Structure formats: C-alpha cells, structure tokens
mmCIF file of C-alpha atoms in Angstrom:
data_model
loop_
_atom_site.group_PDB
_atom_site.id
_atom_site.type_symbol
_atom_site.label_atom_id
_atom_site.label_comp_id
_atom_site.label_asym_id
_atom_site.label_seq_id
_atom_site.Cartn_x
_atom_site.Cartn_y
_atom_site.Cartn_z
ATOM 1 C CA MET A 5 38.218 126.776 83.100
ATOM 2 C CA ASP A 6 40.183 128.297 80.274
ATOM 3 C CA VAL A 7 38.037 129.247 77.274
ATOM 4 C CA THR A 8 40.575 127.560 74.999
ATOM 5 C CA THR A 9 40.035 124.188 76.691
ATOM 6 C CA PRO A 10 38.848 121.678 74.072
ATOM 7 C CA ALA A 11 35.209 120.756 74.553
ATOM 8 C CA GLY A 12 34.885 117.372 76.204
ATOM 9 C CA ALA A 13 38.579 117.073 77.070
ATOM 10 C CA PRO A 14 38.966 114.731 80.055
ATOM 11 C CA TRP A 15 40.711 115.504 83.322
ATOM 12 C CA LEU A 16 43.860 113.550 84.118
ATOM 13 C CA VAL A 17 44.196 112.834 87.847
ATOM 14 C CA VAL A 18 47.614 111.444 88.709
ATOM 15 C CA GLY A 19 48.466 109.878 92.047
ATOM 16 C CA LEU A 20 52.220 110.082 92.599
ATOM 17 C CA GLY A 21 54.068 107.204 94.265
ATOM 18 C CA ASN A 22 56.388 104.249 93.778
ATOM 19 C CA PRO A 23 55.263 100.903 92.325
ATOM 20 C CA GLY A 24 55.690 97.667 94.275
ATOM 21 C CA PRO A 25 54.243 96.207 97.500
ATOM 22 C CA GLU A 26 57.256 97.295 99.568
ATOM 23 C CA TYR A 27 56.290 100.947 98.999
ATOM 24 C CA ALA A 28 52.505 100.573 99.262
ATOM 25 C CA MET A 29 52.039 102.100 102.734
ATOM 26 C CA ASN A 30 54.909 104.628 102.562
ATOM 27 C CA ARG A 31 54.143 108.291 103.208
ATOM 28 C CA HIS A 32 55.470 108.988 99.700
ATOM 29 C CA ASN A 33 52.698 106.791 98.270
ATOM 30 C CA VAL A 34 49.678 108.654 99.562
ATOM 31 C CA GLY A 35 48.970 109.821 95.984
ATOM 32 C CA PHE A 36 48.540 106.171 94.957
ATOM 33 C CA MET A 37 46.198 105.627 97.918
ATOM 34 C CA VAL A 38 43.960 108.514 96.837
ATOM 35 C CA ALA A 39 43.973 107.317 93.204
ATOM 36 C CA ASP A 40 43.009 103.797 94.346
ATOM 37 C CA LEU A 41 40.067 105.161 96.327
ATOM 38 C CA LEU A 42 38.886 107.301 93.402
ATOM 39 C CA ALA A 43 39.061 104.233 91.128
ATOM 40 C CA GLU A 44 36.995 102.284 93.655
ATOM 41 C CA ARG A 45 34.408 105.074 93.721
ATOM 42 C CA ILE A 46 33.924 105.003 89.953
ATOM 43 C CA GLY A 47 33.921 101.194 89.908
ATOM 44 C CA GLY A 48 37.092 100.810 87.833
ATOM 45 C CA LYS A 49 40.258 98.727 88.075
ATOM 46 C CA PHE A 50 43.710 99.977 87.160
ATOM 47 C CA LYS A 51 45.161 98.455 83.982
ATOM 48 C CA ARG A 52 48.489 98.936 82.248
ATOM 49 C CA ALA A 53 48.315 101.799 79.739
ATOM 50 C CA GLY A 54 50.103 100.644 76.591
ATOM 51 C CA LYS A 55 53.529 102.217 76.261
ATOM 52 C CA ALA A 56 52.926 104.987 78.802
ATOM 53 C CA GLN A 57 54.544 103.173 81.760
ATOM 54 C CA ALA A 58 51.486 103.820 83.897
ATOM 55 C CA GLN A 59 48.312 102.185 85.122
ATOM 56 C CA VAL A 60 45.042 103.915 84.273
ATOM 57 C CA VAL A 61 41.302 103.804 84.890
ATOM 58 C CA GLU A 62 38.855 105.701 82.699
ATOM 59 C CA GLY A 63 35.464 106.770 83.993
ATOM 60 C CA ARG A 64 33.204 109.646 84.947
ATOM 61 C CA ILE A 65 32.664 111.506 88.196
ATOM 62 C CA GLY A 66 29.907 113.817 89.301
ATOM 63 C CA PRO A 67 26.136 113.722 89.035
ATOM 64 C CA PRO A 68 24.442 113.085 85.673
ATOM 65 C CA GLY A 69 24.167 116.251 83.606
ATOM 66 C CA PRO A 70 26.452 119.194 82.886
ATOM 67 C CA ALA A 71 28.552 118.715 86.048
ATOM 68 C CA ASN A 72 29.525 115.186 85.007
ATOM 69 C CA ARG A 73 33.212 114.967 84.052
ATOM 70 C CA ARG A 74 35.224 112.428 82.104
ATOM 71 C CA VAL A 75 38.316 111.518 84.086
ATOM 72 C CA ILE A 76 41.450 109.457 83.563
ATOM 73 C CA LEU A 77 42.970 108.233 86.831
ATOM 74 C CA ALA A 78 46.634 107.320 86.587
ATOM 75 C CA LYS A 79 49.483 105.863 88.646
ATOM 76 C CA PRO A 80 52.920 106.198 86.995
ATOM 77 C CA MET A 81 54.903 102.946 87.216
ATOM 78 C CA SER A 82 58.267 104.628 86.609
ATOM 79 C CA TYR A 83 59.191 105.411 90.235
ATOM 80 C CA MET A 84 58.581 108.811 91.753
ATOM 81 C CA ASN A 85 61.651 110.632 90.394
ATOM 82 C CA LEU A 86 60.695 109.796 86.782
ATOM 83 C CA SER A 87 56.947 110.475 86.968
ATOM 84 C CA GLY A 88 57.017 113.238 84.346
ATOM 85 C CA GLY A 89 57.534 110.988 81.307
ATOM 86 C CA PRO A 90 54.496 108.755 81.894
ATOM 87 C CA VAL A 91 52.293 111.695 82.935
ATOM 88 C CA ASN A 92 53.140 113.711 79.841
ATOM 89 C CA ALA A 93 52.690 110.656 77.591
ATOM 90 C CA LEU A 94 49.184 110.144 79.009
ATOM 91 C CA ARG A 95 48.413 113.840 78.667
ATOM 92 C CA ASP A 96 49.395 113.718 74.983
ATOM 93 C CA PHE A 97 47.524 110.480 74.315
ATOM 94 C CA TYR A 98 44.252 111.656 75.897
ATOM 95 C CA LYS A 99 44.690 115.262 74.628
ATOM 96 C CA VAL A 100 44.392 116.746 78.120
ATOM 97 C CA PRO A 101 45.234 120.453 78.570
ATOM 98 C CA VAL A 102 47.902 121.015 81.252
ATOM 99 C CA ALA A 103 45.329 122.979 83.314
ATOM 100 C CA GLN A 104 43.194 119.817 83.510
ATOM 101 C CA VAL A 105 45.968 117.705 85.021
ATOM 102 C CA VAL A 106 45.787 117.132 88.795
ATOM 103 C CA ALA A 107 48.773 115.713 90.700
ATOM 104 C CA VAL A 108 47.995 114.229 94.123
ATOM 105 C CA HIS A 109 51.115 114.028 96.281
ATOM 106 C CA ASP A 110 52.610 114.011 99.771
ATOM 107 C CA GLU A 111 53.734 117.368 101.179
ATOM 108 C CA LEU A 112 56.300 117.793 103.972
ATOM 109 C CA ASP A 113 55.513 121.419 104.812
ATOM 110 C CA ILE A 114 51.899 120.744 105.789
ATOM 111 C CA ASP A 115 50.750 119.056 109.013
ATOM 112 C CA TYR A 116 49.712 115.427 108.744
ATOM 113 C CA GLY A 117 46.290 115.064 107.115
ATOM 114 C CA ALA A 118 45.860 118.729 106.155
ATOM 115 C CA LEU A 119 45.212 119.514 102.490
ATOM 116 C CA ARG A 120 46.083 122.318 100.088
ATOM 117 C CA VAL A 121 44.574 122.544 96.622
ATOM 118 C CA LYS A 122 46.418 124.876 94.241
ATOM 119 C CA LEU A 123 47.186 125.629 90.620
ATOM 120 C CA GLY A 124 50.810 125.947 89.497
ATOM 121 C CA GLY A 125 53.760 126.863 91.690
ATOM 122 C CA GLY A 126 57.106 125.317 92.547
ATOM 123 C CA ASP A 127 57.975 121.753 93.462
ATOM 124 C CA ASN A 128 59.200 122.472 97.026
ATOM 125 C CA GLY A 129 61.901 119.822 96.618
ATOM 126 C CA HIS A 130 59.402 117.080 95.718
ATOM 127 C CA ASN A 131 61.109 114.939 93.073
ATOM 128 C CA GLY A 132 57.862 113.674 91.575
ATOM 129 C CA LEU A 133 56.597 117.222 90.999
ATOM 130 C CA LYS A 134 60.019 118.264 89.730
ATOM 131 C CA SER A 135 59.857 115.558 87.069
ATOM 132 C CA VAL A 136 56.255 116.390 86.056
ATOM 133 C CA THR A 137 57.014 120.117 85.832
ATOM 134 C CA LYS A 138 60.115 119.462 83.730
ATOM 135 C CA ALA A 139 58.035 117.343 81.331
ATOM 136 C CA MET A 140 55.073 119.664 80.807
ATOM 137 C CA GLY A 141 55.459 122.958 82.683
ATOM 138 C CA ALA A 142 54.103 124.023 86.081
ATOM 139 C CA ASP A 143 50.550 125.094 85.221
ATOM 140 C CA TYR A 144 48.779 121.994 86.520
ATOM 141 C CA HIS A 145 46.670 121.533 89.659
ATOM 142 C CA ARG A 146 48.022 119.941 92.805
ATOM 143 C CA VAL A 147 46.243 118.341 95.739
ATOM 144 C CA ARG A 148 48.893 118.422 98.445
ATOM 145 C CA PHE A 149 48.435 115.899 101.269
ATOM 146 C CA GLY A 150 50.277 116.895 104.433
ATOM 147 C CA ILE A 151 52.624 114.349 105.972
ATOM 148 C CA GLY A 152 54.490 116.736 108.288
ATOM 149 C CA ARG A 153 58.234 116.974 108.855
ATOM 150 C CA PRO A 154 60.502 114.114 109.989
ATOM 151 C CA PRO A 155 61.056 113.851 113.738
ATOM 152 C CA GLY A 156 64.426 114.677 115.265
ATOM 153 C CA ARG A 157 67.326 114.248 112.877
ATOM 154 C CA MET A 158 65.690 111.739 110.544
ATOM 155 C CA GLN A 159 66.551 112.429 106.914
ATOM 156 C CA VAL A 160 63.692 113.476 104.645
ATOM 157 C CA ALA A 161 64.431 110.623 102.196
ATOM 158 C CA ASP A 162 64.133 108.075 105.014
ATOM 159 C CA PHE A 163 60.977 109.670 106.397
ATOM 160 C CA VAL A 164 58.985 109.709 103.131
ATOM 161 C CA LEU A 165 59.959 106.096 102.354
ATOM 162 C CA LYS A 166 58.751 104.847 105.739
ATOM 163 C CA ASP A 167 55.211 103.599 106.341
ATOM 164 C CA PHE A 168 52.768 105.833 108.173
ATOM 165 C CA SER A 169 53.084 105.287 111.921
ATOM 166 C CA SER A 170 50.502 103.207 113.798
ATOM 167 C CA ALA A 171 49.069 106.431 115.296
ATOM 168 C CA GLU A 172 48.838 108.030 111.833
ATOM 169 C CA ARG A 173 47.215 104.932 110.363
ATOM 170 C CA LYS A 174 44.253 105.330 112.719
ATOM 171 C CA GLU A 175 43.206 108.450 110.803
ATOM 172 C CA LEU A 176 44.726 107.683 107.405
ATOM 173 C CA GLY A 177 41.531 106.284 105.890
ATOM 174 C CA TYR A 178 39.608 109.425 106.834
ATOM 175 C CA PHE A 179 42.278 111.734 105.413
ATOM 176 C CA VAL A 180 42.598 109.762 102.155
ATOM 177 C CA ASP A 181 38.808 109.877 101.803
ATOM 178 C CA ARG A 182 38.858 113.647 102.318
ATOM 179 C CA ALA A 183 41.626 114.063 99.725
ATOM 180 C CA ALA A 184 39.563 112.063 97.212
ATOM 181 C CA ASP A 185 36.605 114.353 97.969
ATOM 182 C CA ALA A 186 38.858 117.361 97.302
ATOM 183 C CA VAL A 187 39.883 115.957 93.899
ATOM 184 C CA GLU A 188 36.243 115.402 92.944
ATOM 185 C CA CYS A 189 35.300 118.901 94.089
ATOM 186 C CA LEU A 190 38.175 120.422 92.077
ATOM 187 C CA VAL A 191 37.214 118.570 88.887
ATOM 188 C CA ILE A 192 33.454 119.141 89.196
ATOM 189 C CA GLU A 193 33.160 122.539 90.880
ATOM 190 C CA GLY A 194 36.488 124.253 90.214
ATOM 191 C CA LEU A 195 39.555 125.480 92.073
ATOM 192 C CA GLU A 196 37.971 128.214 94.220
ATOM 193 C CA ARG A 197 35.272 125.947 95.592
ATOM 194 C CA ALA A 198 37.820 123.183 96.317
ATOM 195 C CA GLN A 199 40.153 125.627 98.072
ATOM 196 C CA GLY A 200 37.318 127.101 100.120
ATOM 197 C CA SER A 201 36.079 123.677 101.211
ATOM 198 C CA TYR A 202 39.316 121.741 101.728
ATOM 199 C CA ASN A 203 42.333 124.006 102.262
ATOM 200 C CA SER A 204 43.298 123.890 105.904
#
C-alpha cells in the first residue's frame, strides 16, 4: 500500500455491469454477480447512493483486528459504457485513493472461469474499463473474470450481452465465489498474495 494512502481510507470495490433484469445473467454482468455475493457475505443490501448513479453497500471485510478493512461495494447504474462517472463520483465522495479502487469485470482474453488480478494497465477494448480509466486514470486494481472468446463468427457485442450457457452455468456459482475470494484476498492481504493464490 502506498505510504501516502490516507489512514483509514476505505476500499471501493466496483462490480461492472448493466442495470435491469434483462441483463442480470449476461456474461457482461459477472462483475455485478461478484459484487452481489460480496454484499451477501458482509450482510448488506445495495441501496441507491444519492446523486452518484450507483447502488452501494458499506461494510467491513476480514477478521477483527489490523487486517479488517472498511469497504464500499458499488454497482454503477449508468450502463457499462458510462461507468466512469459514477465510479469517480463515489471515489471522490468516500475519499478513496485510486490505488484502493478495485474493478471486477468480464474478460474476453481469458478462458471461462479463470481469474487475473492486476494493478493498472490498458482496457483491452472493454468499454466499462475505458470509461473508468478516462474518469480517474488507469492506476486502479482489476479482478478480471474470464469469459472466453465468442464461438465461430459471433460478434463480441452479441456474445457479452448473452446469458452464460447452460453448461457454463453449472460452474458459474463456483467461479463467482472464487472471484469474491480473490477480491477479499486483494483488499486484506495485498496484490502479490492475491496474484499468487488466484491468477490462473
């Protein structure tokens, strides 16, 4: 953690996705799924966050003591391509350093269910990341959830906005659970430990 990080500053964990029941099980919405599970784990319910165009849950993760971390879980309600505005508004409101922001998102260039935890980097064509990076710079953490590439000649835009297949859904719960574990590990134990335990 950067020595300039304000003492007691919370972490902001953002699941990227699209609002609305029609998108709920889309591949593009796996960030929302992970955020929902994390909220369940800390016993919180998402509520609208004032003017930030997002839903948030505030709570703590980790064991009692020095490893315990204050965390803000968020789901932007602006649609994926405009995620940056709500994320940056929340970051400003809660006074979160960019290095303590975690974006959880779908990733085409990783096999289904595999994870990559990283700090900074490009957006790899992901419009949600593009918007977040434009709003606050690239130096935030990412938990990348692999969804694989579209089959045959299917367009990427069609693929990410389709629900997970019935075969994928058999393992989806396990993979979402593992991604939530990776977020907790990153926040509590740091990037290197999370990468060593979860990058595949």
